[in-house]
XYZ file of C-alpha atoms in Angstrom:
445
model
C 0.520 77.018 -54.761
C 2.008 73.867 -56.286
C 5.211 74.393 -54.322
C 3.437 74.969 -51.005
C 1.326 71.816 -51.344
C 4.241 69.832 -52.866
C 2.381 68.708 -55.986
C 5.509 67.486 -57.777
C 6.855 65.601 -54.749
C 3.555 63.789 -54.224
C 2.868 63.236 -57.921
C -0.430 65.074 -58.125
C -2.093 67.874 -60.101
C -4.802 70.512 -59.766
C -7.270 68.286 -61.612
C -6.482 65.314 -59.387
C -6.786 67.383 -56.188
C -10.014 69.084 -57.260
C -11.642 65.764 -58.129
C -10.380 64.313 -54.845
C -11.720 67.264 -52.823
C -15.053 67.153 -54.643
C -15.314 63.405 -54.053
C -14.649 63.879 -50.334
C -17.323 66.584 -50.206
C -19.904 64.408 -51.949
C -19.102 61.526 -49.607
C -19.534 63.833 -46.596
C -22.423 65.998 -47.834
C -25.032 63.799 -46.172
C -24.038 65.336 -42.821
C -25.636 68.623 -43.911
C -28.967 66.828 -44.013
C -28.507 64.282 -41.232
C -26.963 66.498 -38.539
C -29.850 69.014 -38.309
C -32.347 66.138 -38.123
C -30.267 64.418 -35.444
C -29.652 67.424 -33.168
C -33.238 68.651 -33.450
C -34.411 65.197 -32.288
C -36.727 65.234 -35.288
C -37.572 61.535 -34.922
C -38.789 61.946 -31.317
C -42.467 62.820 -31.052
C -44.133 64.872 -28.284
C -40.886 66.524 -27.234
C -40.949 70.060 -25.808
C -39.630 72.574 -28.331
C -37.143 73.852 -25.744
C -35.297 70.528 -26.027
C -35.010 70.761 -29.819
C -32.294 72.674 -31.632
C -33.350 74.829 -34.582
C -32.807 72.768 -37.749
C -32.016 75.740 -39.965
C -29.442 77.095 -37.533
C -27.825 73.658 -37.137
C -27.633 73.329 -40.945
C -25.690 76.591 -41.181
C -23.537 75.687 -38.154
C -22.747 72.291 -39.713
C -21.697 73.828 -43.029
C -19.591 76.552 -41.376
C -17.876 74.140 -38.972
C -17.084 71.776 -41.843
C -15.810 74.626 -44.013
C -13.568 76.121 -41.328
C -12.268 72.725 -40.205
C -11.487 71.526 -43.734
C -9.832 74.817 -44.733
C -7.638 74.875 -41.624
C -6.700 71.211 -42.124
C -5.814 71.843 -45.756
C -3.917 75.102 -45.338
C -2.100 74.500 -42.049
C -1.685 70.715 -41.844
C -1.756 70.160 -45.629
C -3.611 66.861 -45.379
C -6.398 65.810 -47.799
C -8.837 65.346 -44.938
C -12.265 66.932 -44.622
C -13.849 67.716 -41.266
C -17.472 67.998 -40.153
C -19.643 67.233 -37.111
C -19.090 63.545 -36.405
C -21.706 60.839 -36.748
C -22.036 58.915 -33.493
C -20.937 61.974 -31.548
C -24.039 63.830 -32.723
C -26.189 60.850 -31.728
C -24.547 60.818 -28.295
C -25.161 64.568 -28.022
C -28.845 64.332 -28.906
C -30.061 60.995 -27.586
C -27.800 60.439 -24.574
C -26.858 63.889 -23.294
C -30.082 65.783 -24.045
C -32.738 63.055 -24.128
C -31.435 60.583 -21.508
C -29.381 62.767 -19.151
C -31.831 65.659 -19.473
C -28.991 68.143 -19.954
C -30.146 71.189 -21.972
C -28.659 71.352 -25.442
C -27.154 74.720 -24.542
C -25.120 73.081 -21.760
C -24.248 70.175 -24.055
C -22.729 72.675 -26.490
C -20.666 74.005 -23.592
C -19.399 70.449 -23.059
C -18.342 70.306 -26.713
C -16.624 73.679 -26.312
C -14.716 72.517 -23.210
C -13.575 69.298 -24.891
C -12.342 71.325 -27.861
C -10.413 73.725 -25.655
C -8.777 70.809 -23.836
C -7.864 69.378 -27.244
C -6.174 72.631 -28.205
C -4.073 72.559 -25.023
C -3.086 68.931 -25.618
C -2.271 69.671 -29.261
C -0.152 72.758 -28.559
C 1.732 70.879 -25.863
C 2.541 68.104 -28.329
C 0.994 65.415 -26.118
C -1.472 64.255 -28.777
C 1.270 63.926 -31.380
C 3.501 61.991 -28.942
C 0.653 59.560 -28.213
C -0.080 58.909 -31.891
C 3.601 58.336 -32.689
C 3.876 55.958 -29.690
C 1.283 53.606 -31.216
C 3.088 50.589 -32.734
C 2.972 50.157 -36.493
C 1.133 46.826 -36.201
C -1.776 48.474 -34.396
C -1.799 51.361 -36.873
C -2.226 48.836 -39.682
C -5.028 47.216 -37.688
C -6.733 50.567 -37.162
C -6.682 51.237 -40.905
C -8.085 47.814 -41.748
C -10.705 48.046 -39.001
C -11.908 51.387 -40.298
C -12.059 49.832 -43.757
C -14.410 47.118 -42.488
C -16.382 49.705 -40.523
C -17.067 51.985 -43.480
C -17.807 48.980 -45.738
C -20.433 47.891 -43.216
C -21.736 51.456 -43.167
C -21.908 51.445 -46.964
C -23.815 48.144 -47.070
C -26.170 49.476 -44.416
C -26.800 52.732 -46.287
C -27.456 50.759 -49.459
C -29.998 48.491 -47.761
C -27.874 45.449 -48.625
C -27.410 44.729 -44.908
C -30.347 45.368 -42.583
C -31.214 44.798 -38.926
C -32.679 41.466 -37.836
C -34.103 40.667 -34.367
C -32.807 37.096 -34.446
C -29.338 37.499 -35.967
C -28.738 41.261 -35.435
C -28.003 41.729 -39.147
C -29.071 39.952 -42.318
C -29.276 40.402 -46.094
C -31.739 43.092 -47.113
C -34.357 43.068 -49.862
C -32.249 43.400 -53.006
C -35.332 44.005 -55.151
C -35.939 47.444 -53.654
C -35.316 50.338 -56.047
C -32.868 52.334 -53.870
C -30.882 49.176 -53.086
C -30.701 48.275 -56.768
C -29.496 51.803 -57.468
C -26.680 51.373 -54.936
C -25.745 47.990 -56.447
C -25.678 49.595 -59.905
C -23.358 52.285 -58.572
C -21.116 49.689 -56.946
C -20.825 47.562 -60.109
C -20.167 50.621 -62.269
C -17.496 51.932 -59.905
C -15.818 48.511 -59.698
C -15.678 48.352 -63.514
C -14.053 51.788 -63.697
C -11.632 50.942 -60.881
C -10.575 47.717 -62.613
C -10.070 49.690 -65.828
C -7.901 52.109 -63.766
C -9.971 55.174 -64.610
C -8.863 58.090 -62.414
C -11.691 59.617 -60.409
C -13.738 56.410 -60.751
C -15.398 56.858 -57.357
C -16.470 60.432 -58.183
C -17.756 59.518 -61.644
C -19.570 56.550 -60.125
C -21.455 58.818 -57.707
C -22.408 61.257 -60.471
C -23.636 58.464 -62.738
C -25.588 56.847 -59.889
C -27.271 60.174 -59.099
C -28.287 60.741 -62.727
C -29.648 57.195 -63.096
C -31.526 57.608 -59.807
C -33.214 60.747 -61.091
C -34.249 59.099 -64.365
C -35.572 56.083 -62.431
C -37.582 58.288 -60.094
C -35.622 57.103 -57.070
C -34.088 60.508 -56.410
C -36.194 63.646 -56.464
C -35.161 66.269 -58.983
C -34.707 69.488 -56.993
C -37.311 72.145 -57.755
C -34.748 74.912 -57.463
C -30.987 75.227 -57.343
C -30.415 78.099 -54.919
C -32.093 78.356 -51.507
C -32.179 81.003 -48.800
C -29.551 80.655 -46.050
C -31.278 80.108 -42.663
C -30.320 82.230 -39.658
C -27.661 80.820 -37.328
C -28.761 83.171 -34.518
C -30.689 80.514 -32.501
C -27.467 78.561 -31.830
C -24.577 80.986 -32.385
C -22.677 81.695 -29.160
C -25.161 79.765 -27.027
C -22.318 77.555 -25.743
C -21.114 80.477 -23.613
C -24.465 81.084 -21.893
C -24.254 78.343 -19.192
C -20.775 79.593 -18.230
C -22.161 82.988 -17.261
C -25.810 82.242 -16.495
C -25.721 78.813 -14.831
C -22.142 77.842 -13.851
C -23.453 75.345 -11.275
C -24.696 73.130 -14.137
C -21.085 72.637 -15.199
C -20.034 71.088 -11.891
C -22.047 67.884 -12.075
C -21.076 64.267 -12.700
C -23.218 63.951 -15.873
C -21.583 67.053 -17.377
C -18.118 65.702 -16.542
C -19.013 62.411 -18.237
C -20.199 64.364 -21.275
C -16.902 66.261 -21.600
C -14.796 63.116 -21.042
C -16.795 61.156 -23.622
C -16.532 63.892 -26.251
C -12.816 64.165 -25.463
C -12.145 60.434 -25.592
C -14.124 59.543 -28.704
C -12.939 62.513 -30.753
C -9.303 61.952 -29.734
C -9.156 58.377 -30.932
C -11.576 58.720 -33.853
C -9.336 61.494 -35.142
C -6.166 59.535 -34.472
C -7.584 56.520 -36.281
C -8.745 58.591 -39.237
C -5.461 60.477 -39.598
C -3.400 57.295 -39.485
C -5.701 55.411 -41.866
C -5.964 58.168 -44.490
C -2.258 59.024 -44.277
C -1.372 55.353 -44.764
C -3.720 55.102 -47.737
C -2.224 58.219 -49.328
C 1.337 57.022 -48.662
C 2.083 59.969 -46.369
C 3.349 58.048 -43.315
C 7.118 58.299 -42.765
C 8.905 55.719 -40.576
C 5.650 54.919 -38.752
C 5.228 58.604 -37.931
C 2.686 61.106 -39.131
C 4.384 64.218 -40.538
C 2.818 67.463 -39.285
C 0.693 65.433 -36.866
C 0.619 68.325 -34.402
C -0.806 70.701 -36.995
C -3.397 68.131 -38.090
C -4.532 67.559 -34.513
C -4.629 71.296 -33.817
C -6.786 71.773 -36.915
C -9.217 69.188 -35.581
C -9.281 70.883 -32.170
C -9.924 74.330 -33.622
C -12.746 72.898 -35.737
C -14.438 71.474 -32.632
C -14.299 74.849 -30.853
C -15.571 76.619 -33.987
C -18.443 74.153 -34.347
C -19.449 74.566 -30.706
C -19.525 78.363 -31.086
C -21.652 78.174 -34.244
C -23.924 75.603 -32.611
C -23.211 71.984 -33.496
C -21.804 68.834 -31.915
C -18.127 67.809 -32.017
C -16.403 68.421 -35.358
C -13.928 65.729 -36.308
C -11.835 64.362 -39.175
C -13.944 62.290 -41.563
C -12.983 58.823 -42.681
C -14.956 59.542 -45.872
C -11.860 61.549 -46.833
C -10.432 58.205 -47.885
C -12.879 58.312 -50.820
C -11.162 61.499 -51.968
C -7.737 59.910 -51.519
C -8.893 56.939 -53.567
C -9.962 59.422 -56.259
C -6.468 60.940 -56.304
C -6.235 63.502 -53.461
C -2.761 63.702 -51.929
C -2.397 67.216 -50.519
C -4.164 69.804 -48.409
C -5.384 71.506 -51.580
C -8.080 68.817 -51.777
C -9.240 69.708 -48.253
C -9.356 73.382 -49.267
C -11.627 72.413 -52.167
C -13.824 70.446 -49.755
C -14.020 73.404 -47.368
C -14.985 75.848 -50.115
C -17.688 73.465 -51.322
C -19.182 73.387 -47.821
C -19.369 77.192 -47.964
C -21.069 77.031 -51.365
C -23.460 74.425 -49.971
C -25.026 77.178 -47.849
C -26.463 78.637 -51.054
C -27.246 75.383 -52.874
C -29.012 73.422 -50.163
C -31.748 72.108 -52.544
C -29.094 70.262 -54.570
C -27.874 68.409 -51.485
C -31.077 66.405 -51.430
C -29.805 64.371 -54.409
C -26.775 63.099 -52.446
C -28.595 60.233 -50.765
C -27.014 57.428 -48.714
C -27.599 55.086 -51.654
C -25.441 57.327 -53.856
C -22.501 57.413 -51.438
C -22.771 53.754 -50.379
C -20.734 52.356 -53.326
C -17.906 54.799 -52.558
C -17.746 53.617 -48.942
C -17.608 49.963 -49.990
C -14.835 50.581 -52.533
C -12.805 52.600 -50.047
C -13.203 49.760 -47.539
C -11.696 47.380 -50.092
C -8.715 49.699 -50.510
C -8.168 50.193 -46.791
C -8.131 46.542 -45.724
C -4.994 46.070 -47.801
C -3.047 46.950 -44.630
C -4.014 43.506 -43.296
C -1.087 42.128 -45.253
C 1.356 44.161 -43.165
C 0.271 42.638 -39.852
C 2.433 39.847 -38.430
C -0.381 37.319 -37.987
C 1.945 34.447 -37.109
C 2.971 36.265 -33.920
C 0.006 35.588 -31.654
C 0.856 38.416 -29.279
C 0.393 40.788 -32.230
C -2.492 38.937 -33.880
C -4.826 39.091 -30.854
C -4.852 42.871 -30.255
C -4.784 43.550 -34.005
C -7.759 41.259 -34.632
C -9.769 42.719 -31.740
C -9.081 46.235 -33.011
C -10.276 45.290 -36.485
C -13.364 43.270 -35.625
C -14.645 45.470 -32.806
C -15.024 48.555 -34.993
C -17.853 47.265 -37.210
C -19.381 45.086 -34.498
C -19.599 47.891 -31.921
C -20.198 50.584 -34.563
C -17.387 52.624 -33.039
C -13.830 53.332 -34.197
C -12.849 54.453 -30.709
C -14.131 51.254 -29.069
C -12.181 49.115 -31.519
C -9.010 51.041 -30.742
C -9.672 50.715 -27.012
C -10.086 46.929 -27.154
C -6.903 46.427 -29.138
C -4.904 48.791 -26.977
C -5.997 47.053 -23.791
C -4.866 43.638 -25.041
C -1.609 44.781 -26.673
C 0.420 45.371 -23.449
C -0.998 42.185 -21.928
C -0.003 39.913 -24.807
C 3.375 41.575 -25.225
C 4.212 41.189 -21.503
C 3.130 37.532 -21.494
C 5.291 36.831 -24.564
C 8.343 38.374 -22.904
C 8.412 41.454 -25.143
C 7.487 44.092 -22.565
C 10.524 46.250 -23.406
C 9.134 46.756 -26.906
C 6.027 48.458 -25.496
C 6.263 52.243 -25.325
C 5.579 53.583 -21.782
C 2.692 55.639 -23.165
C 0.943 52.425 -24.225
C 0.924 51.321 -20.573
C -0.594 54.649 -19.576
C -3.284 54.287 -22.227
C -4.047 50.805 -20.914
C -5.262 52.334 -17.640
C -7.146 55.116 -19.441
C -8.987 52.698 -21.734
C -9.809 50.366 -18.869
C -11.212 53.271 -16.836
C -13.203 54.361 -19.882
C -14.921 50.965 -20.170
C -15.556 50.761 -16.413
C -16.816 54.274 -15.712
C -18.000 55.741 -19.040
C -19.216 52.854 -21.181
C -21.125 51.047 -18.458
């Protein structure tokens, strides 16, 4: 096992990988609660039941998709990256596709399935790997830093430190609120342990924050440990039904937009996550991602698996960087994460204690670690600084990793051509310029 995962080469151990995998799981576990609520449109009142997905079935589908995706990523690609249905993509699925477009959730699952199958074709052909390796190092650094700012913003938001404001969009929250104070406590404690160079500081910080939250009455103590596994029957295999029962519904402009959007966002969210986590773990070699094809294929297979079980697009999670910060370096950590998602099927009551306020400090700390790539960007070269800056700043401001990448990639060829450095731009970057521009014009309008 040690030889297969190259423990000695990467300077890691079973303890380090287990803690890293457990930390990644805890940072991702919220999706088991959030995804069923999101896809069932639980927050929308007076909605016909036919438009709602079964929450119990989606819970099981979420856990199974995350388990399969993480296990495949760990065993085949050997990266310490966990996978699960993506936030943002699930919101698009529920609120845009089903609620706004009026597309039945069964057909929406078919769209997820199609996008996953296209991903598999692109991955097996090597096209996805070629595209990722064609991205210049400067933009890869920018992507990593941008994701760092994005997840820090997400952490502050989950903690209640940053809240919405009608006049200024965002503002400082009420720091006297109990849950917010709990998150601040967790952040301070984790910072202290990080400064003292305690291994697994992020994991220990989350455990300590959870325990303190229970004693303070801010986190409910679960009444039982083991719960009954809901049936996945209401969603399992439903993605195939429109293909056989209503094929005409698949030949419409809205459905095409759905597939393209799932395809686009997952492609570049995954690319951004892989590059950022690999950089953080020190796994990038000569600006290339080793085993990139296998990592991308793992992501593609996870999307298809999730669609069959009955959930929105499954993708690589940037929260994996919390596990890397806790010591994860190999795919063994992802295997641990995958197995924990399987166990979560039986211990669903315990998941209620992993609140956003518990994971918020981990996201902030990881953000601090990830923005270190800013120092590698050649800021004095304006043709590099502009696309890099737009990539970085657009991610938190638009709440989208993919949009940040798109903005930076549109400006990069322009600034390089104008500075007389067009020969340094890979031909694929010119092709992506047209794709991103078309995306903004036709999809994001």
